[in-house]
Every structure is written in structure tokens, then in C-alpha cells.
Amino acid sequence: MAYLGPLKAVYSAQLTVDETTATETLGVLGIDPNLGGIYMYVKNASTSAFAQGDFVAHDYSVATNNAAEITVMSKLDRLAGCVVNGITNGRHGWIQIFGHAAYANLFGTTDIVAGDSLKGEGGNVSLVQDQAAGTEPTYHKTVYSLQAVTTNG
């Protein structure tokens, strides 16, 4: 049965685009009925390309003030999501905003334990440990580790 809710049905092949011209409305949300993740169609407003697994932030500095434009995380409270496939600067693609992201880029000097909250690292595209499992996270937009990851994993 097809998904009939307010989210657009998108499938893994559609999530790998890196497009010069937008083929979706910026900010449209999609759900993959097979994988279960929720995704947002965005524009890379950064001067650099993003790779699969990079974490990106909403870019509220652009003239359009569009939350669907993304950049590197200089403001840690603006975490937008995880890049599904590479997105070249100035082009359009999908980020994952909810669900299990097996390709997420994590980095840090502290080993990550399942249940730890993670946060963006300013000016970077990876996540680091924020708080140990069971401790209140620093930021409201929080990512939790589902498994242990060794240092710089």
C-alpha cells in the first residue's frame, strides 16, 4: 500500500540526487517507506561540497532566509540533518532529519557509547560526544548514538 500521509514518498534511488536545478520544492519532506527515515530536500548554500554522512546546519544568513538552505555547523543549535549523498556547493539534494543514519560521520577524542547524546562541532561536518548516556543534552536538537564508536570513528 502506498503512503498517503502529508510526507512525499521518496525511495533510496531518489535520495541520491545532486542537482543543479531543483526538481522538488525546497524544504519538502519525504519518507522512504522501505527504510523509514524522514528526509528534507535542500540547497547547499555553503562554498564547499558535502559528502555522504556529513552533518549540516540551517543557513539563516542567506538573503532568502530559507531554512532549507544548508551550510557547515558554525552555530551548534542549527543542526539540520545528515547528508544522504554528496551535495556539491550551490546544488540540491536530500538530508536525513529523522531515523537511523548508518553512514553518519562521527569524530572526537572521546569514545562514544550507545545512548550518548551527540552535538555538532562548530565549523565542522561531523558530530562529537555531547553528554554521556542518561545526562541532559546541551542542545535541544539532539542526535543519539545507537551503538558504540571508537575515537575518530
Tab-separated table of C-alpha atoms in Angstrom, residues 17-28 39-50 56-72 80-81 83 85-95:
chain	number	residue	atom	x	y	z
A	17	VAL	CA	20.466	13.205	-6.403
A	18	ASP	CA	22.939	16.101	-6.687
A	19	GLU	CA	21.036	18.526	-8.919
A	20	THR	CA	21.895	21.897	-10.450
A	21	THR	CA	18.232	22.822	-10.815
A	22	ALA	CA	15.758	21.998	-8.067
A	23	THR	CA	13.297	19.275	-9.037
A	24	GLU	CA	11.441	19.487	-5.715
A	25	THR	CA	10.197	22.380	-3.628
A	26	LEU	CA	12.952	23.385	-1.181
A	27	GLY	CA	12.072	22.131	2.265
A	28	VAL	CA	9.701	19.396	1.096
A	39	TYR	CA	14.249	13.425	4.626
A	40	MET	CA	14.284	17.099	3.562
A	41	TYR	CA	15.105	18.436	0.094
A	42	VAL	CA	17.680	21.222	0.488
A	43	LYS	CA	20.108	23.522	-1.304
A	44	ASN	CA	23.783	23.565	-0.350
A	45	ALA	CA	24.409	27.284	0.355
A	46	SER	CA	27.975	26.585	1.502
A	47	THR	CA	31.091	27.302	-0.541
A	48	SER	CA	32.126	23.655	-0.182
A	49	ALA	CA	30.658	20.309	-1.164
A	50	PHE	CA	29.215	17.937	1.416
A	56	VAL	CA	24.922	20.241	8.217
A	57	ALA	CA	23.180	23.263	9.728
A	58	HIS	CA	20.341	25.500	8.629
A	59	ASP	CA	21.747	28.620	6.953
A	60	TYR	CA	19.704	31.592	8.109
A	61	SER	CA	22.239	34.081	6.739
A	62	VAL	CA	21.187	33.766	3.089
A	63	ALA	CA	19.064	36.512	1.557
A	64	THR	CA	16.008	34.273	1.272
A	65	ASN	CA	16.272	33.298	4.959
A	66	ASN	CA	15.291	29.803	3.866
A	67	ALA	CA	15.651	27.058	6.467
A	68	ALA	CA	16.013	24.586	3.590
A	69	GLU	CA	19.423	26.055	2.709
A	70	ILE	CA	22.292	24.333	4.495
A	71	THR	CA	25.873	25.111	5.434
A	72	VAL	CA	28.634	23.930	7.814
A	80	ALA	CA	19.596	20.412	10.131
A	81	GLY	CA	20.449	16.786	9.451
A	83	VAL	CA	23.625	14.366	4.085
A	85	ASN	CA	24.559	11.506	-0.703
A	86	GLY	CA	27.158	14.085	-1.691
A	87	ILE	CA	25.770	17.573	-2.460
A	88	THR	CA	28.025	19.914	-4.443
A	89	ASN	CA	28.054	23.569	-3.356
A	90	GLY	CA	25.184	25.510	-4.920
A	91	ARG	CA	23.302	22.320	-5.815
A	92	HIS	CA	20.288	20.470	-4.423
A	93	GLY	CA	19.879	17.133	-2.668
A	94	TRP	CA	18.434	15.353	0.348
A	95	ILE	CA	19.388	15.317	4.034
